[in-house]
Amino acid sequence: MTVARFWRRIPQRYNLVGTKCNTCGDVFFPPRAFCPHCRRGGDLQEIQLSGKGKVLTFSVVHSASDQYSDQKPYVLAIIELEEGARMTTHIVCEPDEVYIGMPVRSVFRVLDEDGTDGVIHYGTKFVPDE
Amino acid sequence: MVEVAVIGAGMTKFGERWDASLRELCTEAGVAALEDANVSGEQIDALFVGSMSAGRFIGQEHVGALVADYVGLGGDLHVPATRVEAACASGGLAFRQAVAAVASGMSDIVIAAGVEKMTDVGDATDVLAGAADREWESFAGATFPGLYAMIACDYMNKYGLTREELAQVAVKNHYHGARNPFAHFQNEISQSTVMNSTMVASPLRLFDCSPVSDGAAAVVVCSLEKAREFCDTPITVLASAQAGDTIALHDRPDFSTMGATVAAGNKAFAQAKLERKDIDFVEVHDCFTIAELCAIEDLGFVPKGTAGKFTAEGETQIGGKLPVNTSGGLKACGHPVGATGIKQVWEVVQQLRGEAGRRQVDGAEVGMTQNVGGTGATVVSHIFRRAC
Ligand SMILES: CC(C)(COP(=O)(O)OP(=O)(O)OC[C@H]1O[C@@H](n2cnc3c(N)ncnc32)[C@H](O)[C@@H]1OP(=O)(O)O)[C@@H](O)C(=O)NCCC(=O)NCCS
Ligand SMILES: [Zn+2]
């Protein structure tokens, strides 16, 4: 990912800032600038998410793209945050530790490196919260 | 609207085609389709080409023009060529554009082609991940097998699907593929082949996955009225439906139900004025074994949660109640992404003409296709009948 492309979403990636629609109450992470339910009737505002949630479904990835091959096997999951938003993320834990319904909390971690002399991307991952 | 029919179909052998480039693959399939339809280049009004990512796979954009040029429609004849893209549904969508062009009366005879040259690139997994939300799925480590694995995990948890039942989808598709001379894999396998294969993304193993393939397919469409000038058994397009959904899997209310398949299927049945029981066989998008189970449920053939049992009982194999993926599906026939949607139409044509050889479905009269882009953000579905 290019520097500008990553940098544009630093507040969201580092701090887990989403958006909330004041019309229908839905919370979005990744943030949306436009409510898909209320459309032009929507009224979005930024919201700081607590970073607490639970695992809805998961997979242990053994065959990754080059970018992530040094991390495999890794736990990929869709989690639901307590505010209601759903996101795809890494869970930092042993492959046999994860289960559906597992409580998780956010942590600040290295996501990946663009080669040996490229940018190091930081961002949010999740760990078991028990 | 003008009634539309398919009058010719051709495909290349799918597989690791290190001997052929993208343009050669397309020419091979295109010439086969034109010969089959018995039409000449002068009669072609338009060409639509489905390709997911020629840009990333081989560094080539503008493939509509490239293909038209190499099949002899560009330079002298100046036939308009349009590339169509919707990830793995690019082929199905190219076909739909061709149908729309004829149905609207804008064009008379149109070619719909699909192609992908995937094995020239090192990291196909990363290119394919572009069919998901790059920023918020792929960048979080999601691969395509990983996303479908999360569908499988959710499905198994909700409906108690067993690993053995899931494996039967691949066993059945290899059985069919072994009867298709154009298939990437033409070997039969056993349940233990699947169960003991390398883990790709749990619970999905190597034999739950469609392979990375090269290949192309092409079909020729025109009005039903004109079709009779060219062939005795035109294949009528009874329905052409497309539906969309959220780009990211995580935004769907139910990971095990593809809302776009439900929507496209309902539209297609309404257009064709047919019931589920009227369909003799179906080609669905089994990019991973779990996707085939979701597809036959979401199209309404069996109740949610029962497709595994239905498959394990042999009902989706040739001779069963609803033969599914007689071509071998994406699993065994191979999955050159842009070509798959056209290959599905090719298979329907073989079956409805009674020319499917060792994999012929007895008395096949009505067939259906379902082609998926990404994890279901685009679904396109068609229903066909042999014209009498
Ligand atoms: C599953 C996958 C990761 C395997 O790739 P790989 O590990 O690089 O496999 P290789 O190309 O190194 O092949 C290794 C062997 O396995 C075989 N093989 C590869 N994919 C296979 C598959 N899906 N099923 C069965 N055998 C397969 C190869 O023929 C080869 O056999 P050989 O050693 O006898 O020649 C890859 O096929 C894949 O990504 N599939 C999914 C494609 C996809 O996501 N498509 C879009 C879906 S919407
Ligand atoms: Zn809203």
mmCIF file with all atom_site columns, N, CA and C and ligand atoms in Angstrom, chain A residues 63-64, chain B residues 16 52 87-88 118 122 124-125 128-129 131 143-145 148 174 184-185 197-198 200 205-213 285-288 330-331 335 337 372-375, ligand 1:
data_model
loop_
_atom_site.group_PDB
_atom_site.id
_atom_site.type_symbol
_atom_site.label_atom_id
_atom_site.label_alt_id
_atom_site.label_comp_id
_atom_site.label_asym_id
_atom_site.label_entity_id
_atom_site.label_seq_id
_atom_site.pdbx_PDB_ins_code
_atom_site.Cartn_x
_atom_site.Cartn_y
_atom_site.Cartn_z
_atom_site.occupancy
_atom_site.B_iso_or_equiv
_atom_site.pdbx_formal_charge
_atom_site.auth_seq_id
_atom_site.auth_comp_id
_atom_site.auth_asym_id
_atom_site.auth_atom_id
_atom_site.pdbx_PDB_model_num
ATOM   1   N N   . SER A 1 63  ? -2.263  -20.102 3.651   1.00 0.00 ? 63  SER A N   1
ATOM   2   C CA  . SER A 1 63  ? -1.714  -19.747 2.345   1.00 0.00 ? 63  SER A CA  1
ATOM   3   C C   . SER A 1 63  ? -2.046  -18.278 2.111   1.00 0.00 ? 63  SER A C   1
ATOM   4   N N   . ALA A 1 64  ? -1.024  -17.405 2.237   1.00 0.00 ? 64  ALA A N   1
ATOM   5   C CA  . ALA A 1 64  ? -1.265  -15.962 2.215   1.00 0.00 ? 64  ALA A CA  1
ATOM   6   C C   . ALA A 1 64  ? -0.642  -15.327 0.977   1.00 0.00 ? 64  ALA A C   1
ATOM   7   N N   . GLU B 2 16  ? -3.071  -24.926 -16.811 1.00 0.00 ? 16  GLU B N   1
ATOM   8   C CA  . GLU B 2 16  ? -1.848  -24.136 -16.832 1.00 0.00 ? 16  GLU B CA  1
ATOM   9   C C   . GLU B 2 16  ? -1.374  -24.096 -18.280 1.00 0.00 ? 16  GLU B C   1
ATOM   10  N N   . MET B 2 52  ? -11.176 -10.120 -15.532 1.00 0.00 ? 52  MET B N   1
ATOM   11  C CA  . MET B 2 52  ? -11.124 -9.512  -14.206 1.00 0.00 ? 52  MET B CA  1
ATOM   12  C C   . MET B 2 52  ? -9.954  -8.565  -14.080 1.00 0.00 ? 52  MET B C   1
ATOM   13  N N   . ALA B 2 87  ? -15.012 -8.619  -11.293 1.00 0.00 ? 87  ALA B N   1
ATOM   14  C CA  . ALA B 2 87  ? -14.222 -9.694  -10.676 1.00 0.00 ? 87  ALA B CA  1
ATOM   15  C C   . ALA B 2 87  ? -14.547 -11.037 -11.341 1.00 0.00 ? 87  ALA B C   1
ATOM   16  N N   . CYS B 2 88  ? -14.861 -12.063 -10.546 1.00 0.00 ? 88  CYS B N   1
ATOM   17  C CA  . CYS B 2 88  ? -15.071 -13.406 -11.094 1.00 0.00 ? 88  CYS B CA  1
ATOM   18  C C   . CYS B 2 88  ? -16.381 -13.501 -11.870 1.00 0.00 ? 88  CYS B C   1
ATOM   19  N N   . MET B 2 118 ? -3.772  -16.339 -15.858 1.00 0.00 ? 118 MET B N   1
ATOM   20  C CA  . MET B 2 118 ? -3.441  -16.134 -14.440 1.00 0.00 ? 118 MET B CA  1
ATOM   21  C C   . MET B 2 118 ? -2.078  -16.662 -14.026 1.00 0.00 ? 118 MET B C   1
ATOM   22  N N   . GLY B 2 122 ? 3.348   -14.081 -10.312 1.00 0.00 ? 122 GLY B N   1
ATOM   23  C CA  . GLY B 2 122 ? 3.802   -14.815 -9.138  1.00 0.00 ? 122 GLY B CA  1
ATOM   24  C C   . GLY B 2 122 ? 2.763   -14.867 -8.033  1.00 0.00 ? 122 GLY B C   1
ATOM   25  N N   . ALA B 2 124 ? -0.722  -14.534 -7.505  1.00 0.00 ? 124 ALA B N   1
ATOM   26  C CA  . ALA B 2 124 ? -2.120  -14.468 -7.944  1.00 0.00 ? 124 ALA B CA  1
ATOM   27  C C   . ALA B 2 124 ? -3.048  -14.202 -6.761  1.00 0.00 ? 124 ALA B C   1
ATOM   28  N N   . THR B 2 125 ? -2.675  -14.684 -5.576  1.00 0.00 ? 125 THR B N   1
ATOM   29  C CA  . THR B 2 125 ? -3.515  -14.493 -4.390  1.00 0.00 ? 125 THR B CA  1
ATOM   30  C C   . THR B 2 125 ? -3.767  -13.012 -4.125  1.00 0.00 ? 125 THR B C   1
ATOM   31  N N   . LEU B 2 128 ? -6.161  -11.550 -6.837  1.00 0.00 ? 128 LEU B N   1
ATOM   32  C CA  . LEU B 2 128 ? -7.537  -11.987 -6.590  1.00 0.00 ? 128 LEU B CA  1
ATOM   33  C C   . LEU B 2 128 ? -8.148  -11.256 -5.401  1.00 0.00 ? 128 LEU B C   1
ATOM   34  N N   . ALA B 2 129 ? -7.299  -10.900 -4.426  1.00 0.00 ? 129 ALA B N   1
ATOM   35  C CA  . ALA B 2 129 ? -7.798  -10.196 -3.235  1.00 0.00 ? 129 ALA B CA  1
ATOM   36  C C   . ALA B 2 129 ? -8.382  -8.829  -3.599  1.00 0.00 ? 129 ALA B C   1
ATOM   37  N N   . ALA B 2 131 ? -10.681 -8.404  -5.581  1.00 0.00 ? 131 ALA B N   1
ATOM   38  C CA  . ALA B 2 131 ? -12.122 -8.572  -5.787  1.00 0.00 ? 131 ALA B CA  1
ATOM   39  C C   . ALA B 2 131 ? -12.891 -8.290  -4.496  1.00 0.00 ? 131 ALA B C   1
ATOM   40  N N   . THR B 2 143 ? -7.632  -13.196 2.360   1.00 0.00 ? 143 THR B N   1
ATOM   41  C CA  . THR B 2 143 ? -7.393  -13.754 1.034   1.00 0.00 ? 143 THR B CA  1
ATOM   42  C C   . THR B 2 143 ? -8.755  -14.271 0.562   1.00 0.00 ? 143 THR B C   1
ATOM   43  N N   . PHE B 2 144 ? -8.881  -14.657 -0.699  1.00 0.00 ? 144 PHE B N   1
ATOM   44  C CA  . PHE B 2 144 ? -10.174 -15.194 -1.126  1.00 0.00 ? 144 PHE B CA  1
ATOM   45  C C   . PHE B 2 144 ? -10.518 -16.509 -0.437  1.00 0.00 ? 144 PHE B C   1
ATOM   46  N N   . PRO B 2 145 ? -9.560  -17.450 -0.394  1.00 0.00 ? 145 PRO B N   1
ATOM   47  C CA  . PRO B 2 145 ? -9.873  -18.658 0.376   1.00 0.00 ? 145 PRO B CA  1
ATOM   48  C C   . PRO B 2 145 ? -10.243 -18.313 1.829   1.00 0.00 ? 145 PRO B C   1
ATOM   49  N N   . TYR B 2 148 ? -13.988 -17.052 1.993   1.00 0.00 ? 148 TYR B N   1
ATOM   50  C CA  . TYR B 2 148 ? -14.942 -18.158 1.853   1.00 0.00 ? 148 TYR B CA  1
ATOM   51  C C   . TYR B 2 148 ? -14.826 -19.138 3.029   1.00 0.00 ? 148 TYR B C   1
ATOM   52  N N   . HIS B 2 174 ? -15.057 -33.311 -9.437  1.00 0.00 ? 174 HIS B N   1
ATOM   53  C CA  . HIS B 2 174 ? -13.970 -34.011 -10.137 1.00 0.00 ? 174 HIS B CA  1
ATOM   54  C C   . HIS B 2 174 ? -14.526 -35.172 -10.977 1.00 0.00 ? 174 HIS B C   1
ATOM   55  N N   . HIS B 2 184 ? -9.606  -28.429 -16.498 1.00 0.00 ? 184 HIS B N   1
ATOM   56  C CA  . HIS B 2 184 ? -8.262  -28.293 -15.937 1.00 0.00 ? 184 HIS B CA  1
ATOM   57  C C   . HIS B 2 184 ? -7.838  -29.620 -15.294 1.00 0.00 ? 184 HIS B C   1
ATOM   58  N N   . PHE B 2 185 ? -8.689  -30.154 -14.426 1.00 0.00 ? 185 PHE B N   1
ATOM   59  C CA  . PHE B 2 185 ? -8.409  -31.447 -13.785 1.00 0.00 ? 185 PHE B CA  1
ATOM   60  C C   . PHE B 2 185 ? -9.385  -32.483 -14.316 1.00 0.00 ? 185 PHE B C   1
ATOM   61  N N   . SER B 2 197 ? -5.803  -33.237 2.033   1.00 0.00 ? 197 SER B N   1
ATOM   62  C CA  . SER B 2 197 ? -5.024  -32.256 1.270   1.00 0.00 ? 197 SER B CA  1
ATOM   63  C C   . SER B 2 197 ? -4.587  -31.111 2.178   1.00 0.00 ? 197 SER B C   1
ATOM   64  N N   . THR B 2 198 ? -3.619  -30.340 1.705   1.00 0.00 ? 198 THR B N   1
ATOM   65  C CA  . THR B 2 198 ? -3.033  -29.241 2.486   1.00 0.00 ? 198 THR B CA  1
ATOM   66  C C   . THR B 2 198 ? -4.091  -28.241 2.942   1.00 0.00 ? 198 THR B C   1
ATOM   67  N N   . VAL B 2 200 ? -5.514  -24.738 3.392   1.00 0.00 ? 200 VAL B N   1
ATOM   68  C CA  . VAL B 2 200 ? -5.301  -23.431 2.754   1.00 0.00 ? 200 VAL B CA  1
ATOM   69  C C   . VAL B 2 200 ? -5.770  -22.326 3.702   1.00 0.00 ? 200 VAL B C   1
ATOM   70  N N   . ARG B 2 205 ? -9.493  -26.820 2.546   1.00 0.00 ? 205 ARG B N   1
ATOM   71  C CA  . ARG B 2 205 ? -8.229  -27.424 2.141   1.00 0.00 ? 205 ARG B CA  1
ATOM   72  C C   . ARG B 2 205 ? -8.041  -27.237 0.641   1.00 0.00 ? 205 ARG B C   1
ATOM   73  N N   . LEU B 2 206 ? -6.859  -27.658 0.150   1.00 0.00 ? 206 LEU B N   1
ATOM   74  C CA  . LEU B 2 206 ? -6.538  -27.454 -1.265  1.00 0.00 ? 206 LEU B CA  1
ATOM   75  C C   . LEU B 2 206 ? -7.663  -27.921 -2.187  1.00 0.00 ? 206 LEU B C   1
ATOM   76  N N   . PHE B 2 207 ? -8.244  -29.095 -1.901  1.00 0.00 ? 207 PHE B N   1
ATOM   77  C CA  . PHE B 2 207 ? -9.267  -29.638 -2.799  1.00 0.00 ? 207 PHE B CA  1
ATOM   78  C C   . PHE B 2 207 ? -10.652 -29.051 -2.562  1.00 0.00 ? 207 PHE B C   1
ATOM   79  N N   . ASP B 2 208 ? -10.758 -28.064 -1.655  1.00 0.00 ? 208 ASP B N   1
ATOM   80  C CA  . ASP B 2 208 ? -11.991 -27.284 -1.553  1.00 0.00 ? 208 ASP B CA  1
ATOM   81  C C   . ASP B 2 208 ? -11.913 -26.067 -2.463  1.00 0.00 ? 208 ASP B C   1
ATOM   82  N N   . CYS B 2 209 ? -10.721 -25.795 -3.004  1.00 0.00 ? 209 CYS B N   1
ATOM   83  C CA  . CYS B 2 209 ? -10.501 -24.559 -3.754  1.00 0.00 ? 209 CYS B CA  1
ATOM   84  C C   . CYS B 2 209 ? -10.507 -24.791 -5.250  1.00 0.00 ? 209 CYS B C   1
ATOM   85  N N   . SER B 2 210 ? -11.012 -23.801 -5.987  1.00 0.00 ? 210 SER B N   1
ATOM   86  C CA  . SER B 2 210 ? -10.816 -23.789 -7.430  1.00 0.00 ? 210 SER B CA  1
ATOM   87  C C   . SER B 2 210 ? -9.350  -23.457 -7.664  1.00 0.00 ? 210 SER B C   1
ATOM   88  N N   . PRO B 2 211 ? -8.768  -23.924 -8.765  1.00 0.00 ? 211 PRO B N   1
ATOM   89  C CA  . PRO B 2 211 ? -7.352  -23.652 -9.013  1.00 0.00 ? 211 PRO B CA  1
ATOM   90  C C   . PRO B 2 211 ? -7.139  -22.307 -9.715  1.00 0.00 ? 211 PRO B C   1
ATOM   91  N N   . VAL B 2 212 ? -5.898  -21.929 -9.847  1.00 0.00 ? 212 VAL B N   1
ATOM   92  C CA  . VAL B 2 212 ? -5.497  -20.770 -10.644 1.00 0.00 ? 212 VAL B CA  1
ATOM   93  C C   . VAL B 2 212 ? -5.293  -21.301 -12.070 1.00 0.00 ? 212 VAL B C   1
ATOM   94  N N   . SER B 2 213 ? -6.085  -20.836 -13.013 1.00 0.00 ? 213 SER B N   1
ATOM   95  C CA  . SER B 2 213 ? -6.076  -21.411 -14.365 1.00 0.00 ? 213 SER B CA  1
ATOM   96  C C   . SER B 2 213 ? -5.959  -20.346 -15.448 1.00 0.00 ? 213 SER B C   1
ATOM   97  N N   . HIS B 2 285 ? -21.417 -21.138 -9.212  1.00 0.00 ? 285 HIS B N   1
ATOM   98  C CA  . HIS B 2 285 ? -20.075 -20.611 -8.982  1.00 0.00 ? 285 HIS B CA  1
ATOM   99  C C   . HIS B 2 285 ? -19.440 -21.256 -7.749  1.00 0.00 ? 285 HIS B C   1
ATOM   100 N N   . ASP B 2 286 ? -18.830 -22.432 -7.938  1.00 0.00 ? 286 ASP B N   1
ATOM   101 C CA  . ASP B 2 286 ? -18.201 -23.141 -6.814  1.00 0.00 ? 286 ASP B CA  1
ATOM   102 C C   . ASP B 2 286 ? -16.725 -22.780 -6.710  1.00 0.00 ? 286 ASP B C   1
ATOM   103 N N   . CYS B 2 287 ? -16.421 -21.499 -6.534  1.00 0.00 ? 287 CYS B N   1
ATOM   104 C CA  . CYS B 2 287 ? -15.013 -21.106 -6.399  1.00 0.00 ? 287 CYS B CA  1
ATOM   105 C C   . CYS B 2 287 ? -14.398 -21.831 -5.196  1.00 0.00 ? 287 CYS B C   1
ATOM   106 N N   . PHE B 2 288 ? -15.241 -22.141 -4.212  1.00 0.00 ? 288 PHE B N   1
ATOM   107 C CA  . PHE B 2 288 ? -14.854 -22.982 -3.079  1.00 0.00 ? 288 PHE B CA  1
ATOM   108 C C   . PHE B 2 288 ? -16.056 -23.894 -2.822  1.00 0.00 ? 288 PHE B C   1
ATOM   109 N N   . LEU B 2 330 ? -16.045 -24.842 -11.166 1.00 0.00 ? 330 LEU B N   1
ATOM   110 C CA  . LEU B 2 330 ? -14.787 -24.101 -11.084 1.00 0.00 ? 330 LEU B CA  1
ATOM   111 C C   . LEU B 2 330 ? -13.716 -24.999 -10.473 1.00 0.00 ? 330 LEU B C   1
ATOM   112 N N   . LYS B 2 331 ? -14.150 -25.910 -9.593  1.00 0.00 ? 331 LYS B N   1
ATOM   113 C CA  . LYS B 2 331 ? -13.213 -26.789 -8.900  1.00 0.00 ? 331 LYS B CA  1
ATOM   114 C C   . LYS B 2 331 ? -12.403 -27.648 -9.863  1.00 0.00 ? 331 LYS B C   1
ATOM   115 N N   . HIS B 2 335 ? -10.730 -22.311 -13.129 1.00 0.00 ? 335 HIS B N   1
ATOM   116 C CA  . HIS B 2 335 ? -11.347 -20.991 -12.910 1.00 0.00 ? 335 HIS B CA  1
ATOM   117 C C   . HIS B 2 335 ? -10.453 -19.859 -13.399 1.00 0.00 ? 335 HIS B C   1
ATOM   118 N N   . VAL B 2 337 ? -10.657 -16.606 -14.084 1.00 0.00 ? 337 VAL B N   1
ATOM   119 C CA  . VAL B 2 337 ? -11.816 -15.862 -13.570 1.00 0.00 ? 337 VAL B CA  1
ATOM   120 C C   . VAL B 2 337 ? -12.715 -15.229 -14.622 1.00 0.00 ? 337 VAL B C   1
ATOM   121 N N   . VAL B 2 372 ? -20.654 -15.579 -9.724  1.00 0.00 ? 372 VAL B N   1
ATOM   122 C CA  . VAL B 2 372 ? -20.492 -14.663 -8.587  1.00 0.00 ? 372 VAL B CA  1
ATOM   123 C C   . VAL B 2 372 ? -19.224 -13.827 -8.725  1.00 0.00 ? 372 VAL B C   1
ATOM   124 N N   . GLY B 2 373 ? -19.314 -12.557 -8.409  1.00 0.00 ? 373 GLY B N   1
ATOM   125 C CA  . GLY B 2 373 ? -18.136 -11.698 -8.321  1.00 0.00 ? 373 GLY B CA  1
ATOM   126 C C   . GLY B 2 373 ? -17.799 -11.470 -6.860  1.00 0.00 ? 373 GLY B C   1
ATOM   127 N N   . GLY B 2 374 ? -16.517 -11.642 -6.502  1.00 0.00 ? 374 GLY B N   1
ATOM   128 C CA  . GLY B 2 374 ? -16.081 -11.440 -5.117  1.00 0.00 ? 374 GLY B CA  1
ATOM   129 C C   . GLY B 2 374 ? -16.745 -12.450 -4.201  1.00 0.00 ? 374 GLY B C   1
ATOM   130 N N   . THR B 2 375 ? -17.171 -11.971 -3.011  1.00 0.00 ? 375 THR B N   1
ATOM   131 C CA  . THR B 2 375 ? -17.873 -12.878 -2.098  1.00 0.00 ? 375 THR B CA  1
ATOM   132 C C   . THR B 2 375 ? -19.381 -12.737 -2.264  1.00 0.00 ? 375 THR B C   1
HETATM 133 C C1  . LIG C 3 .   ? -5.471  -23.177 -3.431  1.00 0.00 ? 1   LIG C C1  1
HETATM 134 C C2  . LIG C 3 .   ? -4.261  -22.434 -3.986  1.00 0.00 ? 1   LIG C C2  1
HETATM 135 C C3  . LIG C 3 .   ? -3.769  -21.439 -2.966  1.00 0.00 ? 1   LIG C C3  1
HETATM 136 C C4  . LIG C 3 .   ? -3.172  -23.454 -4.328  1.00 0.00 ? 1   LIG C C4  1
HETATM 137 O O1  . LIG C 3 .   ? -2.114  -22.796 -4.884  1.00 0.00 ? 1   LIG C O1  1
HETATM 138 P P1  . LIG C 3 .   ? -0.615  -23.315 -4.713  1.00 0.00 ? 1   LIG C P1  1
HETATM 139 O O2  . LIG C 3 .   ? -0.433  -23.866 -3.351  1.00 0.00 ? 1   LIG C O2  1
HETATM 140 O O3  . LIG C 3 .   ? 0.252   -22.218 -5.185  1.00 0.00 ? 1   LIG C O3  1
HETATM 141 O O4  . LIG C 3 .   ? -0.589  -24.517 -5.701  1.00 0.00 ? 1   LIG C O4  1
HETATM 142 P P2  . LIG C 3 .   ? 0.516   -24.808 -6.807  1.00 0.00 ? 1   LIG C P2  1
HETATM 143 O O5  . LIG C 3 .   ? 0.181   -24.036 -8.028  1.00 0.00 ? 1   LIG C O5  1
HETATM 144 O O6  . LIG C 3 .   ? 1.873   -24.654 -6.196  1.00 0.00 ? 1   LIG C O6  1
HETATM 145 O O7  . LIG C 3 .   ? 0.219   -26.321 -7.116  1.00 0.00 ? 1   LIG C O7  1
HETATM 146 C C5  . LIG C 3 .   ? 0.709   -27.393 -6.313  1.00 0.00 ? 1   LIG C C5  1
HETATM 147 C C6  . LIG C 3 .   ? 0.048   -28.653 -6.767  1.00 0.00 ? 1   LIG C C6  1
HETATM 148 O O8  . LIG C 3 .   ? -1.337  -28.658 -6.386  1.00 0.00 ? 1   LIG C O8  1
HETATM 149 C C7  . LIG C 3 .   ? -2.173  -28.744 -7.521  1.00 0.00 ? 1   LIG C C7  1
HETATM 150 N N1  . LIG C 3 .   ? -3.276  -27.808 -7.294  1.00 0.00 ? 1   LIG C N1  1
HETATM 151 C C8  . LIG C 3 .   ? -3.212  -26.461 -7.281  1.00 0.00 ? 1   LIG C C8  1
HETATM 152 N N2  . LIG C 3 .   ? -4.413  -25.953 -6.996  1.00 0.00 ? 1   LIG C N2  1
HETATM 153 C C9  . LIG C 3 .   ? -5.252  -27.002 -6.839  1.00 0.00 ? 1   LIG C C9  1
HETATM 154 C C10 . LIG C 3 .   ? -6.616  -27.098 -6.549  1.00 0.00 ? 1   LIG C C10 1
HETATM 155 N N3  . LIG C 3 .   ? -7.374  -26.024 -6.365  1.00 0.00 ? 1   LIG C N3  1
HETATM 156 N N4  . LIG C 3 .   ? -7.167  -28.329 -6.459  1.00 0.00 ? 1   LIG C N4  1
HETATM 157 C C11 . LIG C 3 .   ? -6.410  -29.430 -6.653  1.00 0.00 ? 1   LIG C C11 1
HETATM 158 N N5  . LIG C 3 .   ? -5.103  -29.395 -6.919  1.00 0.00 ? 1   LIG C N5  1
HETATM 159 C C12 . LIG C 3 .   ? -4.536  -28.181 -7.016  1.00 0.00 ? 1   LIG C C12 1
HETATM 160 C C13 . LIG C 3 .   ? -1.319  -28.359 -8.695  1.00 0.00 ? 1   LIG C C13 1
HETATM 161 O O9  . LIG C 3 .   ? -1.773  -28.990 -9.864  1.00 0.00 ? 1   LIG C O9  1
HETATM 162 C C14 . LIG C 3 .   ? 0.044   -28.847 -8.277  1.00 0.00 ? 1   LIG C C14 1
HETATM 163 O O10 . LIG C 3 .   ? 0.112   -30.223 -8.511  1.00 0.00 ? 1   LIG C O10 1
HETATM 164 P P3  . LIG C 3 .   ? 1.476   -30.908 -8.982  1.00 0.00 ? 1   LIG C P3  1
HETATM 165 O O11 . LIG C 3 .   ? 2.441   -30.651 -7.859  1.00 0.00 ? 1   LIG C O11 1
HETATM 166 O O12 . LIG C 3 .   ? 1.098   -32.325 -9.159  1.00 0.00 ? 1   LIG C O12 1
HETATM 167 O O13 . LIG C 3 .   ? 1.850   -30.211 -10.250 1.00 0.00 ? 1   LIG C O13 1
HETATM 168 C C15 . LIG C 3 .   ? -4.647  -21.683 -5.280  1.00 0.00 ? 1   LIG C C15 1
HETATM 169 O O14 . LIG C 3 .   ? -5.070  -22.609 -6.237  1.00 0.00 ? 1   LIG C O14 1
HETATM 170 C C16 . LIG C 3 .   ? -5.715  -20.670 -5.056  1.00 0.00 ? 1   LIG C C16 1
HETATM 171 O O15 . LIG C 3 .   ? -5.454  -19.577 -4.609  1.00 0.00 ? 1   LIG C O15 1
HETATM 172 N N6  . LIG C 3 .   ? -6.991  -21.003 -5.375  1.00 0.00 ? 1   LIG C N6  1
HETATM 173 C C17 . LIG C 3 .   ? -8.082  -20.108 -5.190  1.00 0.00 ? 1   LIG C C17 1
HETATM 174 C C18 . LIG C 3 .   ? -8.249  -19.245 -6.385  1.00 0.00 ? 1   LIG C C18 1
HETATM 175 C C19 . LIG C 3 .   ? -9.224  -18.150 -6.117  1.00 0.00 ? 1   LIG C C19 1
HETATM 176 O O16 . LIG C 3 .   ? -9.278  -17.581 -5.049  1.00 0.00 ? 1   LIG C O16 1
HETATM 177 N N7  . LIG C 3 .   ? -10.013 -17.814 -7.128  1.00 0.00 ? 1   LIG C N7  1
HETATM 178 C C20 . LIG C 3 .   ? -10.984 -16.770 -7.040  1.00 0.00 ? 1   LIG C C20 1
HETATM 179 C C21 . LIG C 3 .   ? -12.152 -17.285 -6.312  1.00 0.00 ? 1   LIG C C21 1
HETATM 180 S S1  . LIG C 3 .   ? -13.517 -16.165 -6.279  1.00 0.00 ? 1   LIG C S1  1
#
